[in-house]
Coordinates of N, CA and C in Angstrom, one line a residue:
V199 N 0.7 -1.3 0.0 CA 0.0 0.0 0.0 C 0.9 1.3 0.0
D200 N 1.9 1.2 0.7 CA 2.8 2.4 0.8 C 3.4 2.6 -0.5
K201 N 3.8 1.6 -1.2 CA 4.5 1.7 -2.5 C 3.4 2.2 -3.6
A202 N 2.2 1.6 -3.5 CA 1.1 2.1 -4.4 C 0.7 3.6 -4.2
A203 N 0.6 4.0 -2.9 CA 0.4 5.3 -2.5 C 1.4 6.3 -3.2
A204 N 2.7 5.9 -3.1 CA 3.9 6.7 -3.6 C 3.7 6.8 -5.1
L205 N 3.3 5.6 -5.8 CA 3.1 5.7 -7.2 C 1.9 6.5 -7.7
I206 N 0.9 6.6 -6.8 CA -0.2 7.4 -7.1 C 0.1 8.9 -6.9
E207 N 1.0 9.2 -5.9 CA 1.4 10.6 -5.7 C 2.2 11.1 -6.8
S208 N 3.0 10.3 -7.5 CA 3.8 10.7 -8.6 C 3.1 10.6 -9.9
K209 N 2.2 9.7 -10.2 CA 1.6 9.4 -11.5 C 0.2 9.7 -11.5
G210 N -0.5 9.9 -10.3 CA -2.0 10.1 -10.4 C -2.8 8.9 -10.9
K211 N -3.8 9.3 -11.7 CA -4.7 8.4 -12.3 C -3.8 7.5 -13.5
A212 N -2.8 7.9 -13.9 CA -2.1 7.2 -14.9 C -1.6 6.0 -14.3
A213 N -1.6 5.8 -13.0 CA -1.1 4.6 -12.4 C -2.1 3.5 -12.3
F214 N -3.5 4.0 -12.4 CA -4.5 3.1 -12.2 C -4.5 1.7 -13.2
P215 N -4.2 1.9 -14.3 CA -4.2 0.6 -15.2 C -3.2 -0.5 -14.7
E216 N -2.0 0.0 -14.0 CA -1.2 -1.0 -13.5 C -1.9 -1.9 -12.4
F217 N -2.6 -1.2 -11.5 CA -3.3 -1.8 -10.4 C -4.3 -2.8 -10.9
K218 N -4.8 -2.8 -12.1 CA -5.8 -3.6 -12.6 C -5.3 -4.9 -13.2
K219 N -4.0 -5.0 -13.5 CA -3.4 -6.2 -14.2 C -3.4 -7.4 -13.2
K220 N -4.3 -8.3 -13.6 CA -4.3 -9.5 -12.9 C -3.1 -10.3 -12.8
D221 N -2.6 -10.8 -11.7 CA -1.5 -11.6 -11.4 C -0.2 -10.8 -11.6
G222 N -0.3 -9.3 -11.6 CA 0.7 -8.4 -11.6 C 1.1 -8.2 -10.3
E223 N 1.9 -7.1 -10.0 CA 2.5 -6.8 -8.8 C 1.4 -6.3 -7.8
W224 N 0.3 -5.8 -8.2 CA -0.6 -5.1 -7.4 C -2.0 -5.9 -7.3
F225 N -2.2 -7.0 -8.0 CA -3.4 -7.8 -8.0 C -3.1 -9.3 -8.1
K226 N -3.0 -10.0 -7.0 CA -2.7 -11.3 -6.9 C -3.7 -12.1 -6.1
G227 N -4.4 -13.0 -6.8 CA -5.3 -13.8 -6.0 C -6.4 -12.9 -5.3
E228 N -6.5 -13.0 -4.0 CA -7.5 -12.2 -3.3 C -7.0 -11.0 -2.8
T229 N -5.8 -10.7 -3.0 CA -5.1 -9.4 -2.6 C -5.0 -8.3 -3.8
Y230 N -5.5 -7.1 -3.6 CA -5.4 -6.2 -4.7 C -5.5 -4.8 -4.0
I231 N -5.0 -3.8 -4.8 CA -5.1 -2.4 -4.3 C -6.4 -1.8 -4.8
F232 N -7.0 -1.0 -3.9 CA -8.3 -0.3 -4.3 C -8.1 1.1 -3.9
I233 N -8.9 2.0 -4.5 CA -8.7 3.5 -4.3 C -10.2 4.2 -4.1
L234 N -10.3 4.9 -3.0 CA -11.5 5.6 -2.8 C -11.1 7.2 -2.8
D235 N -12.2 8.0 -3.0 CA -11.9 9.4 -2.9 C -12.4 9.6 -1.3
M236 N -12.2 10.8 -0.9 CA -12.5 11.2 0.5 C -14.0 11.3 0.8
K237 N -14.9 11.1 -0.2 CA -16.3 11.2 -0.1 C -16.8 9.8 -0.1
G238 N -16.0 8.7 -0.3 CA -16.5 7.4 -0.4 C -16.8 6.8 -1.7
T239 N -16.5 7.5 -2.8 CA -16.7 6.9 -4.1 C -15.5 6.1 -4.4
T240 N -15.7 4.9 -5.0 CA -14.7 3.9 -5.3 C -14.2 4.4 -6.7
L241 N -12.9 4.7 -6.8 CA -12.2 5.1 -8.0 C -11.6 3.9 -8.7
L242 N -11.2 3.0 -7.9 CA -10.5 1.7 -8.5 C -10.8 0.6 -7.6
H243 N -11.3 -0.6 -8.2 CA -11.5 -1.8 -7.6 C -11.4 -2.9 -8.4
P244 N -10.1 -3.5 -8.6 CA -9.9 -4.6 -9.7 C -10.7 -5.8 -9.4
A245 N -11.1 -6.1 -8.2 CA -11.8 -7.4 -7.9 C -13.3 -7.2 -8.1
N246 N -13.9 -5.9 -7.9 CA -15.3 -5.6 -8.1 C -15.4 -4.4 -9.0
P247 N -15.0 -4.4 -10.2 CA -15.1 -3.1 -11.1 C -16.4 -2.5 -11.1
E248 N -17.5 -3.2 -10.9 CA -18.9 -2.7 -10.9 C -19.1 -1.6 -9.7
L249 N -18.2 -1.7 -8.8 CA -18.2 -0.6 -7.6 C -17.7 0.7 -8.1
E250 N -16.8 0.7 -9.2 CA -16.1 1.9 -9.6 C -17.2 3.1 -10.0
A251 N -16.9 4.3 -9.5 CA -17.6 5.5 -9.9 C -18.9 5.5 -9.1
K252 N -19.0 4.6 -8.1 CA -20.2 4.6 -7.2 C -19.8 4.9 -5.8
S253 N -20.8 5.6 -5.1 CA -20.5 5.8 -3.6 C -20.8 4.6 -2.9
T254 N -19.7 4.3 -2.0 CA -19.7 3.1 -1.2 C -19.7 3.6 0.2
L255 N -19.8 5.0 0.5 CA -19.6 5.5 1.9 C -20.4 4.8 2.8
D256 N -21.7 4.4 2.6 CA -22.6 3.8 3.6 C -22.6 2.3 3.5
L257 N -21.8 1.7 2.7 CA -21.6 0.1 2.7 C -21.2 -0.4 4.1
K258 N -22.0 -1.3 4.4 CA -21.7 -2.0 5.8 C -21.3 -3.5 5.6
D259 N -20.6 -4.0 6.5 CA -20.3 -5.5 6.5 C -21.5 -6.3 7.0
A260 N -21.4 -7.5 7.2 CA -22.4 -8.4 7.6 C -22.8 -8.1 9.1
N261 N -21.9 -7.4 9.8 CA -22.2 -7.1 11.2 C -22.6 -5.6 11.3
G262 N -22.8 -5.0 10.3 CA -23.3 -3.6 10.4 C -22.2 -2.6 10.5
K263 N -20.9 -2.9 10.3 CA -19.9 -1.9 10.5 C -19.7 -1.1 9.2
A264 N -19.6 0.1 9.2 CA -19.5 1.0 8.1 C -18.0 1.1 7.9
F265 N -17.5 0.2 7.3 CA -16.0 0.0 7.0 C -15.5 1.1 6.1
I266 N -16.2 1.5 5.1 CA -15.7 2.5 4.2 C -15.5 3.8 4.9
R267 N -16.5 4.2 5.8 CA -16.4 5.3 6.5 C -15.1 5.3 7.6
E268 N -14.7 4.1 8.0 CA -13.6 3.9 8.8 C -12.4 3.9 8.1
F269 N -12.5 3.4 6.8 CA -11.2 3.6 5.9 C -10.9 4.9 5.7
I270 N -11.9 6.0 5.5 CA -11.7 7.3 5.3 C -11.2 7.9 6.6
E271 N -11.7 7.6 7.7 CA -11.3 8.2 9.1 C -10.0 7.8 9.3
T272 N -9.5 6.5 9.0 CA -8.2 6.1 9.3 C -7.2 6.7 8.4
G273 N -7.6 6.9 7.1 CA -6.7 7.6 6.1 C -6.5 9.0 6.5
K274 N -7.5 9.7 7.1 CA -7.3 11.2 7.4 C -6.2 11.2 8.5
K275 N -6.0 10.2 9.4 CA -4.9 10.2 10.3 C -3.5 9.8 9.7
G276 N -3.5 9.4 8.4 CA -2.4 8.9 7.7 C -2.4 7.6 7.2
S277 N -2.5 6.6 8.1 CA -2.6 5.3 7.7 C -3.0 4.4 8.9
G278 N -3.4 3.1 8.6 CA -3.8 2.2 9.6 C -4.6 1.0 9.2
W279 N -4.9 0.2 10.1 CA -5.6 -1.0 9.9 C -7.1 -1.1 10.2
V280 N -8.0 -1.6 9.5 CA -9.4 -1.6 9.7 C -9.8 -3.2 9.5
D281 N -10.5 -3.7 10.5 CA -11.0 -5.2 10.3 C -12.5 -5.1 10.1
Y282 N -13.0 -6.1 9.4 CA -14.3 -6.1 9.1 C -14.7 -7.4 8.4
T283 N -15.9 -7.7 7.9 CA -16.0 -9.0 7.2 C -16.5 -8.7 5.8
W284 N -16.0 -9.6 4.8 CA -16.4 -9.2 3.4 C -16.4 -10.6 2.7
P285 N -17.1 -10.9 1.7 CA -17.0 -12.1 0.9 C -15.7 -12.2 0.1
K286 N -15.0 -13.3 0.1 CA -13.8 -13.5 -0.9 C -14.3 -13.4 -2.3
P287 N -13.5 -12.8 -3.2 CA -14.0 -12.9 -4.6 C -14.6 -14.2 -5.0
G288 N -15.7 -14.1 -5.6 CA -16.5 -15.3 -6.1 C -17.3 -16.0 -5.0
E289 N -17.3 -15.6 -3.8 CA -18.0 -16.2 -2.8 C -19.2 -15.2 -2.3
K290 N -20.2 -15.8 -1.7 CA -21.3 -15.1 -1.2 C -21.3 -14.9 0.4
S291 N -20.7 -15.8 1.1 CA -20.7 -15.7 2.6 C -19.4 -14.8 3.0
P292 N -19.5 -14.0 4.1 CA -18.5 -13.0 4.4 C -17.4 -13.9 5.2
S293 N -16.2 -13.5 5.0 CA -15.1 -13.8 5.7 C -14.4 -12.7 6.5
K294 N -13.6 -13.0 7.5 CA -13.0 -11.8 8.3 C -11.8 -11.4 7.4
K295 N -11.8 -10.0 7.3 CA -10.8 -9.4 6.5 C -10.1 -8.2 7.2
V296 N -8.8 -8.0 7.1 CA -8.1 -6.9 7.6 C -7.5 -6.1 6.5
T297 N -7.7 -4.8 6.5 CA -7.3 -4.0 5.4 C -6.4 -2.8 5.9
Y298 N -5.3 -2.5 5.3 CA -4.4 -1.4 5.6 C -4.7 -0.3 4.5
V299 N -5.0 0.9 5.1 CA -5.3 2.0 4.2 C -4.4 3.2 4.4
K300 N -4.2 4.0 3.5 CA -3.1 5.2 3.6 C -3.8 6.2 2.8
S301 N -3.6 7.4 3.1 CA -4.0 8.5 2.3 C -2.9 8.8 1.4
A302 N -3.2 9.4 0.2 CA -2.2 9.8 -0.9 C -2.7 11.0 -1.6
K303 N -1.9 12.0 -2.0 CA -2.3 13.1 -2.7 C -1.9 13.0 -4.2
M304 N -2.9 12.9 -5.0 CA -2.5 12.8 -6.4 C -2.1 14.1 -6.9
P305 N -1.2 14.1 -7.9 CA -0.7 15.3 -8.4 C -1.8 16.2 -9.0
S306 N -1.9 17.4 -8.5 CA -2.9 18.5 -8.9 C -4.3 18.0 -8.8
E307 N -4.5 17.0 -7.9 CA -5.8 16.4 -7.7 C -6.2 16.3 -6.1
A308 N -7.2 15.6 -5.9 CA -7.5 15.4 -4.5 C -6.8 14.4 -3.8
T309 N -6.9 14.3 -2.5 CA -6.4 13.3 -1.7 C -7.3 12.0 -1.8
V310 N -6.7 10.8 -1.9 CA -7.4 9.6 -1.9 C -7.0 8.6 -0.8
I311 N -7.8 7.6 -0.7 CA -7.4 6.5 0.2 C -7.1 5.3 -0.7
V312 N -5.9 4.8 -0.3 CA -5.3 3.6 -1.0 C -5.3 2.5 -0.1
G313 N -5.8 1.3 -0.5 CA -5.8 0.2 0.5 C -5.6 -1.1 -0.1
A314 N -5.3 -2.2 0.7 CA -5.3 -3.5 0.3 C -5.5 -4.3 1.6
G315 N -6.3 -5.4 1.4 CA -6.5 -6.2 2.6 C -6.3 -7.7 2.3
I316 N -6.3 -8.4 3.4 CA -6.1 -9.8 3.5 C -7.2 -10.5 4.2
Y317 N -7.6 -11.7 3.8 CA -8.7 -12.4 4.5 C -7.9 -13.2 5.5
V318 N -8.5 -13.3 6.7 CA -8.0 -14.0 7.8 C -8.6 -15.3 7.9
K319 N -7.9 -16.4 7.8 CA -8.5 -17.8 7.9 C -9.1 -18.0 9.2

């Protein structure tokens, strides 16, 4: 996430296609980089591209946790971890997930939240 945030700070949206390459540096199996704006709109989500350009601000996990809001609040402090439940790609039932998020300032654009998570067995 730190490396992805640095790439976004230098290249802005021009870096987005790199994050979408399946089995590349940024998208391997169940782990991928995602990007949100500070209002909760998903700018990039390789595993669920149907979420892109949509507000996910009020999205809640199976336990009612507003984890997108927590991503943003954590990013406003710089960086940190957020735990929640979310289905693994291709599955319907939720699994425990922990995600590291960090804020990044795109060149001549707004600050965004960059994150990647792992499913906990």
